[in-house]
Amino acid sequence: MSNHVNGVNDVNGTNGVKGGKPVFPEDAATKEYAASLDAADPLASFREKFIIPSKANIASKKLAKPNLSKEPCIYFCGNSLGVQPKVTSKYVEATMDTWSSIVVGGHFTEIEDSPLQPWWLLTDQAGTAMSKIVGGTPEEVTAMGTLTANLHMLLASFYKPTATKHKILMDWKAFPSDHYAIESHIAWHDLDPKKSMVLIGPDEGEYQISTQKILNYIDEHAADAALILLPGIQYYTGQYFDIPTITEYAHSKGLVVGWDLAHAFANVELKLHEWDVDFAVWCTYKYGNAGPGSMGGLFVHEKHGKVDYSQGEDAPQFRHRLTGWYGGDRSVRFKMDNKFKPIPGAGGFQLSTPSSVDLSCLCASLSIFDETSMSALRAKSVKLTAYLEYLLLKDTTDETRQFQIITPSNPNERGAQLSLLLKPGLLASVAEKLQEASVVCDKREPGVVRVAPVPLYNTYSEVWQFVELLKSAF
Ligand SMILES: *Cc1c(COP(=O)(O)O)cnc(C)c1O
């Protein structure tokens, strides 16, 4: 694993963190210094747009309208479920009011004082906003379903195994749902997952996987591999993979390249179109703040979404997929003539009438991203996470520390999250003490605490407080 050296200004990788790693001065470990960073934060006002639960809310087991007290909890779990934007209930209410007032008319009628498009255009409203976040064209991105369901849909279109090219390369410690999806797709094609699934893992005793190691796996399996699917950011270690380099190399060896961006969406800057990614899926309830189980997103590169009418209006040529009427071109969708003509781009992969309520939640949270940019958010995120790392490592050594940071130290290789692997036996008591102090972060057995300060709503002062609390919990 790479060593954690403070204040080294040595990074500039292809994922593009500008200016390298932030360097903090001698007096940076004080409460006052943290407050000064907050005072200088150009994104500080965004916190006001979210409902940060109070300590009392977190402790209470009742439905309580925010907030039961003024003292906010420290919420560092936005990598699992983002907090609620204040605007979300207004968007949902607008949908409820449209439904109650004009019922079926809501599908097509523009409502003057609603922040929402007519329902049948809502996936475009969400897709356009998400395309800016992932670096695609509006046509390359759509909202539908949920992550795992979308992964199945896109695998149905992009995984076409043959007798000689049938392997899928994936992350050794993939999120279980991704593992099950791939395993079952392979079995669905009457192939044996033991022979067709290749798990890319780190070296013995390590947590991070070098780009070179991934390229070596691609080389080793190039002859019989059909597809590679990796997480943009690995959920457990927080490692951010080098998407452009891996994508380009896998293409040069004839593989289809898909990315699961569950932990990368709305966390790091992505350029899916420019990086020539074939397809990608993500959920929107983590850094996207769209609510529990909110609608997922997907990207299909322009070159795979084309609809070719050169053989006649009635003979459109398009990439094979599993189809449903909502993927049908809007101009002919209601002809009901059973001649499928897909919407060009990702929209043509839609299946069903989407939930307007779900889309309202998604459009609400995306409206906040529309007020800033991923480059501004990422710039703060790099500094916020570097500050967390700096405080965690300060005045300790690898020998005296009660934990090891298994997330890369290079900001180009991580997003907001740091994963702390605690010494054996510490997890339960540390987690209990953090909970008592109303700190919300995620623990993963056997010994990892995942800490994710989110640039939209977390502060440097919270990072400072968290580290004080954590150190006193050992
Ligand atoms: C969060 C997450 C999921 C969750 O999938 P759903 O279908 O939204 O439940 C899947 N894969 C990864 C890598 C994740 O981080």
PDB file of N, CA and C in Angstrom, residues 16-83:
ATOM      1  N   GLY A  16      -7.144  13.647 -12.846  1.00  0.00           N
ATOM      2  CA  GLY A  16      -7.156  15.108 -12.934  1.00  0.00           C
ATOM      3  C   GLY A  16      -7.449  15.914 -11.703  1.00  0.00           C
ATOM      4  N   VAL A  17      -6.875  15.606 -10.546  1.00  0.00           N
ATOM      5  CA  VAL A  17      -6.988  16.563  -9.451  1.00  0.00           C
ATOM      6  C   VAL A  17      -5.977  17.666  -9.718  1.00  0.00           C
ATOM      7  N   LYS A  18      -6.477  18.874  -9.821  1.00  0.00           N
ATOM      8  CA  LYS A  18      -5.570  19.971 -10.152  1.00  0.00           C
ATOM      9  C   LYS A  18      -4.828  20.425  -8.898  1.00  0.00           C
ATOM     10  N   GLY A  19      -3.564  20.717  -9.071  1.00  0.00           N
ATOM     11  CA  GLY A  19      -2.803  21.325  -7.978  1.00  0.00           C
ATOM     12  C   GLY A  19      -2.335  20.344  -6.928  1.00  0.00           C
ATOM     13  N   GLY A  20      -2.599  19.048  -7.107  1.00  0.00           N
ATOM     14  CA  GLY A  20      -2.060  18.051  -6.187  1.00  0.00           C
ATOM     15  C   GLY A  20      -2.693  18.089  -4.822  1.00  0.00           C
ATOM     16  N   LYS A  21      -1.928  17.634  -3.846  1.00  0.00           N
ATOM     17  CA  LYS A  21      -2.479  17.446  -2.507  1.00  0.00           C
ATOM     18  C   LYS A  21      -2.348  18.709  -1.661  1.00  0.00           C
ATOM     19  N   PRO A  22      -3.428  19.114  -0.990  1.00  0.00           N
ATOM     20  CA  PRO A  22      -3.339  20.311  -0.153  1.00  0.00           C
ATOM     21  C   PRO A  22      -2.287  20.145   0.944  1.00  0.00           C
ATOM     22  N   VAL A  23      -1.623  21.225   1.241  1.00  0.00           N
ATOM     23  CA  VAL A  23      -0.609  21.231   2.300  1.00  0.00           C
ATOM     24  C   VAL A  23      -1.143  22.110   3.423  1.00  0.00           C
ATOM     25  N   PHE A  24      -1.079  21.612   4.655  1.00  0.00           N
ATOM     26  CA  PHE A  24      -1.605  22.385   5.784  1.00  0.00           C
ATOM     27  C   PHE A  24      -0.454  22.906   6.638  1.00  0.00           C
ATOM     28  N   PRO A  25      -0.594  24.135   7.176  1.00  0.00           N
ATOM     29  CA  PRO A  25       0.478  24.725   7.982  1.00  0.00           C
ATOM     30  C   PRO A  25       0.576  24.073   9.360  1.00  0.00           C
ATOM     31  N   GLU A  26       1.598  24.453  10.099  1.00  0.00           N
ATOM     32  CA  GLU A  26       1.880  23.912  11.434  1.00  0.00           C
ATOM     33  C   GLU A  26       0.684  23.977  12.393  1.00  0.00           C
ATOM     34  N   ASP A  27      -0.055  25.108  12.343  1.00  0.00           N
ATOM     35  CA  ASP A  27      -1.123  25.319  13.334  1.00  0.00           C
ATOM     36  C   ASP A  27      -2.487  24.808  12.840  1.00  0.00           C
ATOM     37  N   ALA A  28      -2.484  23.910  11.858  1.00  0.00           N
ATOM     38  CA  ALA A  28      -3.752  23.532  11.214  1.00  0.00           C
ATOM     39  C   ALA A  28      -4.612  22.604  12.062  1.00  0.00           C
ATOM     40  N   ALA A  29      -4.061  22.072  13.150  1.00  0.00           N
ATOM     41  CA  ALA A  29      -4.823  21.088  13.918  1.00  0.00           C
ATOM     42  C   ALA A  29      -5.686  21.720  15.011  1.00  0.00           C
ATOM     43  N   THR A  30      -5.969  22.982  14.900  1.00  0.00           N
ATOM     44  CA  THR A  30      -6.784  23.631  15.941  1.00  0.00           C
ATOM     45  C   THR A  30      -8.215  23.853  15.451  1.00  0.00           C
ATOM     46  N   LYS A  31      -9.088  23.994  16.432  1.00  0.00           N
ATOM     47  CA  LYS A  31     -10.496  24.287  16.145  1.00  0.00           C
ATOM     48  C   LYS A  31     -10.619  25.607  15.372  1.00  0.00           C
ATOM     49  N   GLU A  32      -9.775  26.561  15.747  1.00  0.00           N
ATOM     50  CA  GLU A  32      -9.818  27.880  15.105  1.00  0.00           C
ATOM     51  C   GLU A  32      -9.418  27.780  13.631  1.00  0.00           C
ATOM     52  N   TYR A  33      -8.407  26.965  13.372  1.00  0.00           N
ATOM     53  CA  TYR A  33      -7.973  26.821  11.985  1.00  0.00           C
ATOM     54  C   TYR A  33      -9.094  26.184  11.150  1.00  0.00           C
ATOM     55  N   ALA A  34      -9.743  25.162  11.710  1.00  0.00           N
ATOM     56  CA  ALA A  34     -10.864  24.518  11.002  1.00  0.00           C
ATOM     57  C   ALA A  34     -11.952  25.549  10.708  1.00  0.00           C
ATOM     58  N   ALA A  35     -12.239  26.390  11.700  1.00  0.00           N
ATOM     59  CA  ALA A  35     -13.275  27.418  11.512  1.00  0.00           C
ATOM     60  C   ALA A  35     -12.855  28.406  10.428  1.00  0.00           C
ATOM     61  N   SER A  36     -11.556  28.683  10.340  1.00  0.00           N
ATOM     62  CA  SER A  36     -11.100  29.629   9.309  1.00  0.00           C
ATOM     63  C   SER A  36     -11.260  29.018   7.911  1.00  0.00           C
ATOM     64  N   LEU A  37     -11.079  27.700   7.810  1.00  0.00           N
ATOM     65  CA  LEU A  37     -11.302  27.041   6.510  1.00  0.00           C
ATOM     66  C   LEU A  37     -12.782  27.127   6.123  1.00  0.00           C
ATOM     67  N   ASP A  38     -13.651  26.960   7.111  1.00  0.00           N
ATOM     68  CA  ASP A  38     -15.093  27.086   6.826  1.00  0.00           C
ATOM     69  C   ASP A  38     -15.444  28.504   6.390  1.00  0.00           C
ATOM     70  N   ALA A  39     -14.831  29.472   7.061  1.00  0.00           N
ATOM     71  CA  ALA A  39     -15.141  30.873   6.744  1.00  0.00           C
ATOM     72  C   ALA A  39     -14.711  31.204   5.314  1.00  0.00           C
ATOM     73  N   ALA A  40     -13.659  30.530   4.839  1.00  0.00           N
ATOM     74  CA  ALA A  40     -13.144  30.824   3.493  1.00  0.00           C
ATOM     75  C   ALA A  40     -13.742  29.899   2.426  1.00  0.00           C
ATOM     76  N   ASP A  41     -14.656  29.023   2.820  1.00  0.00           N
ATOM     77  CA  ASP A  41     -15.190  28.012   1.893  1.00  0.00           C
ATOM     78  C   ASP A  41     -16.245  28.617   0.963  1.00  0.00           C
ATOM     79  N   PRO A  42     -15.970  28.681  -0.338  1.00  0.00           N
ATOM     80  CA  PRO A  42     -16.940  29.289  -1.263  1.00  0.00           C
ATOM     81  C   PRO A  42     -18.252  28.500  -1.376  1.00  0.00           C
ATOM     82  N   LEU A  43     -18.250  27.237  -0.928  1.00  0.00           N
ATOM     83  CA  LEU A  43     -19.468  26.416  -1.015  1.00  0.00           C
ATOM     84  C   LEU A  43     -20.210  26.332   0.318  1.00  0.00           C
ATOM     85  N   ALA A  44     -19.758  27.091   1.307  1.00  0.00           N
ATOM     86  CA  ALA A  44     -20.308  26.943   2.664  1.00  0.00           C
ATOM     87  C   ALA A  44     -21.827  27.100   2.706  1.00  0.00           C
ATOM     88  N   SER A  45     -22.371  27.978   1.865  1.00  0.00           N
ATOM     89  CA  SER A  45     -23.816  28.249   1.948  1.00  0.00           C
ATOM     90  C   SER A  45     -24.659  27.045   1.510  1.00  0.00           C
ATOM     91  N   PHE A  46     -24.072  26.073   0.832  1.00  0.00           N
ATOM     92  CA  PHE A  46     -24.860  24.924   0.376  1.00  0.00           C
ATOM     93  C   PHE A  46     -25.389  24.064   1.529  1.00  0.00           C
ATOM     94  N   ARG A  47     -24.685  24.089   2.660  1.00  0.00           N
ATOM     95  CA  ARG A  47     -25.148  23.304   3.823  1.00  0.00           C
ATOM     96  C   ARG A  47     -26.572  23.693   4.216  1.00  0.00           C
ATOM     97  N   GLU A  48     -26.892  24.967   4.051  1.00  0.00           N
ATOM     98  CA  GLU A  48     -28.224  25.487   4.385  1.00  0.00           C
ATOM     99  C   GLU A  48     -29.338  24.857   3.560  1.00  0.00           C
ATOM    100  N   LYS A  49     -28.967  24.256   2.449  1.00  0.00           N
ATOM    101  CA  LYS A  49     -29.980  23.688   1.563  1.00  0.00           C
ATOM    102  C   LYS A  49     -30.379  22.264   1.975  1.00  0.00           C
ATOM    103  N   PHE A  50     -29.768  21.777   3.051  1.00  0.00           N
ATOM    104  CA  PHE A  50     -30.027  20.399   3.479  1.00  0.00           C
ATOM    105  C   PHE A  50     -30.558  20.362   4.906  1.00  0.00           C
ATOM    106  N   ILE A  51     -31.292  19.311   5.215  1.00  0.00           N
ATOM    107  CA  ILE A  51     -31.744  19.095   6.583  1.00  0.00           C
ATOM    108  C   ILE A  51     -30.709  18.216   7.268  1.00  0.00           C
ATOM    109  N   ILE A  52     -29.896  18.834   8.126  1.00  0.00           N
ATOM    110  CA  ILE A  52     -28.921  18.051   8.883  1.00  0.00           C
ATOM    111  C   ILE A  52     -29.617  17.645  10.177  1.00  0.00           C
ATOM    112  N   PRO A  53     -29.804  16.349  10.406  1.00  0.00           N
ATOM    113  CA  PRO A  53     -30.536  15.937  11.604  1.00  0.00           C
ATOM    114  C   PRO A  53     -29.809  16.377  12.880  1.00  0.00           C
ATOM    115  N   SER A  54     -30.590  16.633  13.903  1.00  0.00           N
ATOM    116  CA  SER A  54     -29.982  16.997  15.182  1.00  0.00           C
ATOM    117  C   SER A  54     -29.555  15.721  15.914  1.00  0.00           C
ATOM    118  N   LYS A  55     -28.740  15.913  16.943  1.00  0.00           N
ATOM    119  CA  LYS A  55     -28.347  14.775  17.780  1.00  0.00           C
ATOM    120  C   LYS A  55     -29.579  14.102  18.362  1.00  0.00           C
ATOM    121  N   ALA A  56     -30.553  14.926  18.760  1.00  0.00           N
ATOM    122  CA  ALA A  56     -31.779  14.373  19.353  1.00  0.00           C
ATOM    123  C   ALA A  56     -32.560  13.543  18.329  1.00  0.00           C
ATOM    124  N   ASN A  57     -32.586  14.021  17.085  1.00  0.00           N
ATOM    125  CA  ASN A  57     -33.274  13.241  16.046  1.00  0.00           C
ATOM    126  C   ASN A  57     -32.633  11.864  15.872  1.00  0.00           C
ATOM    127  N   ILE A  58     -31.317  11.882  15.806  1.00  0.00           N
ATOM    128  CA  ILE A  58     -30.590  10.635  15.572  1.00  0.00           C
ATOM    129  C   ILE A  58     -30.861   9.637  16.702  1.00  0.00           C
ATOM    130  N   ALA A  59     -30.945  10.162  17.932  1.00  0.00           N
ATOM    131  CA  ALA A  59     -31.151   9.276  19.085  1.00  0.00           C
ATOM    132  C   ALA A  59     -32.612   8.837  19.216  1.00  0.00           C
ATOM    133  N   SER A  60     -33.527   9.658  18.715  1.00  0.00           N
ATOM    134  CA  SER A  60     -34.954   9.370  18.915  1.00  0.00           C
ATOM    135  C   SER A  60     -35.429   8.292  17.945  1.00  0.00           C
ATOM    136  N   LYS A  61     -36.400   7.508  18.373  1.00  0.00           N
ATOM    137  CA  LYS A  61     -36.939   6.496  17.460  1.00  0.00           C
ATOM    138  C   LYS A  61     -38.356   6.876  17.035  1.00  0.00           C
ATOM    139  N   LYS A  62     -38.636   8.165  17.057  1.00  0.00           N
ATOM    140  CA  LYS A  62     -39.967   8.627  16.656  1.00  0.00           C
ATOM    141  C   LYS A  62     -39.871   9.377  15.347  1.00  0.00           C
ATOM    142  N   LEU A  63     -41.003   9.438  14.647  1.00  0.00           N
ATOM    143  CA  LEU A  63     -41.070  10.314  13.491  1.00  0.00           C
ATOM    144  C   LEU A  63     -41.095  11.728  14.026  1.00  0.00           C
ATOM    145  N   ALA A  64     -40.077  12.477  13.742  1.00  0.00           N
ATOM    146  CA  ALA A  64     -40.047  13.843  14.262  1.00  0.00           C
ATOM    147  C   ALA A  64     -39.719  14.771  13.125  1.00  0.00           C
ATOM    148  N   LYS A  65     -40.529  15.773  12.947  1.00  0.00           N
ATOM    149  CA  LYS A  65     -40.216  16.763  11.929  1.00  0.00           C
ATOM    150  C   LYS A  65     -38.899  17.403  12.325  1.00  0.00           C
ATOM    151  N   PRO A  66     -37.978  17.550  11.388  1.00  0.00           N
ATOM    152  CA  PRO A  66     -36.733  18.211  11.778  1.00  0.00           C
ATOM    153  C   PRO A  66     -37.051  19.610  12.308  1.00  0.00           C
ATOM    154  N   ASN A  67     -36.395  20.055  13.336  1.00  0.00           N
ATOM    155  CA  ASN A  67     -35.405  19.319  14.069  1.00  0.00           C
ATOM    156  C   ASN A  67     -35.779  19.319  15.542  1.00  0.00           C
ATOM    157  N   LEU A  68     -35.458  18.230  16.246  1.00  0.00           N
ATOM    158  CA  LEU A  68     -35.824  18.132  17.654  1.00  0.00           C
ATOM    159  C   LEU A  68     -34.974  19.035  18.538  1.00  0.00           C
ATOM    160  N   SER A  69     -33.766  19.332  18.098  1.00  0.00           N
ATOM    161  CA  SER A  69     -32.952  20.298  18.845  1.00  0.00           C
ATOM    162  C   SER A  69     -32.036  20.994  17.859  1.00  0.00           C
ATOM    163  N   LYS A  70     -31.332  21.988  18.348  1.00  0.00           N
ATOM    164  CA  LYS A  70     -30.515  22.798  17.441  1.00  0.00           C
ATOM    165  C   LYS A  70     -29.144  22.188  17.179  1.00  0.00           C
ATOM    166  N   GLU A  71     -28.750  21.252  18.037  1.00  0.00           N
ATOM    167  CA  GLU A  71     -27.401  20.739  17.922  1.00  0.00           C
ATOM    168  C   GLU A  71     -27.307  19.645  16.861  1.00  0.00           C
ATOM    169  N   PRO A  72     -26.661  19.927  15.739  1.00  0.00           N
ATOM    170  CA  PRO A  72     -26.637  18.933  14.664  1.00  0.00           C
ATOM    171  C   PRO A  72     -25.739  17.738  14.987  1.00  0.00           C
ATOM    172  N   CYS A  73     -26.070  16.593  14.458  1.00  0.00           N
ATOM    173  CA  CYS A  73     -25.175  15.443  14.562  1.00  0.00           C
ATOM    174  C   CYS A  73     -24.047  15.643  13.555  1.00  0.00           C
ATOM    175  N   ILE A  74     -23.035  14.807  13.637  1.00  0.00           N
ATOM    176  CA  ILE A  74     -22.010  14.813  12.584  1.00  0.00           C
ATOM    177  C   ILE A  74     -22.361  13.672  11.640  1.00  0.00           C
ATOM    178  N   TYR A  75     -22.768  14.031  10.439  1.00  0.00           N
ATOM    179  CA  TYR A  75     -23.207  13.021   9.480  1.00  0.00           C
ATOM    180  C   TYR A  75     -22.128  12.796   8.426  1.00  0.00           C
ATOM    181  N   PHE A  76     -21.389  11.719   8.556  1.00  0.00           N
ATOM    182  CA  PHE A  76     -20.325  11.395   7.601  1.00  0.00           C
ATOM    183  C   PHE A  76     -20.657  10.108   6.846  1.00  0.00           C
ATOM    184  N   CYS A  77     -21.953   9.921   6.564  1.00  0.00           N
ATOM    185  CA  CYS A  77     -22.396   8.678   5.939  1.00  0.00           C
ATOM    186  C   CYS A  77     -23.055   8.934   4.578  1.00  0.00           C
ATOM    187  N   GLY A  78     -22.710  10.072   3.971  1.00  0.00           N
ATOM    188  CA  GLY A  78     -23.283  10.408   2.662  1.00  0.00           C
ATOM    189  C   GLY A  78     -22.842   9.466   1.549  1.00  0.00           C
ATOM    190  N   ASN A  79     -21.845   8.622   1.837  1.00  0.00           N
ATOM    191  CA  ASN A  79     -21.449   7.600   0.860  1.00  0.00           C
ATOM    192  C   ASN A  79     -22.435   6.432   0.866  1.00  0.00           C
ATOM    193  N   SER A  80     -23.303   6.404   1.858  1.00  0.00           N
ATOM    194  CA  SER A  80     -24.289   5.330   1.955  1.00  0.00           C
ATOM    195  C   SER A  80     -25.688   5.872   1.653  1.00  0.00           C
ATOM    196  N   LEU A  81     -26.046   6.951   2.328  1.00  0.00           N
ATOM    197  CA  LEU A  81     -27.317   7.640   2.048  1.00  0.00           C
ATOM    198  C   LEU A  81     -27.147   9.124   2.354  1.00  0.00           C
ATOM    199  N   GLY A  82     -27.297   9.949   1.343  1.00  0.00           N
ATOM    200  CA  GLY A  82     -27.162  11.395   1.518  1.00  0.00           C
ATOM    201  C   GLY A  82     -28.310  11.969   2.333  1.00  0.00           C
ATOM    202  N   VAL A  83     -28.088  13.120   2.961  1.00  0.00           N
ATOM    203  CA  VAL A  83     -29.150  13.770   3.749  1.00  0.00           C
ATOM    204  C   VAL A  83     -30.180  14.405   2.812  1.00  0.00           C
TER     205      VAL A  83
END
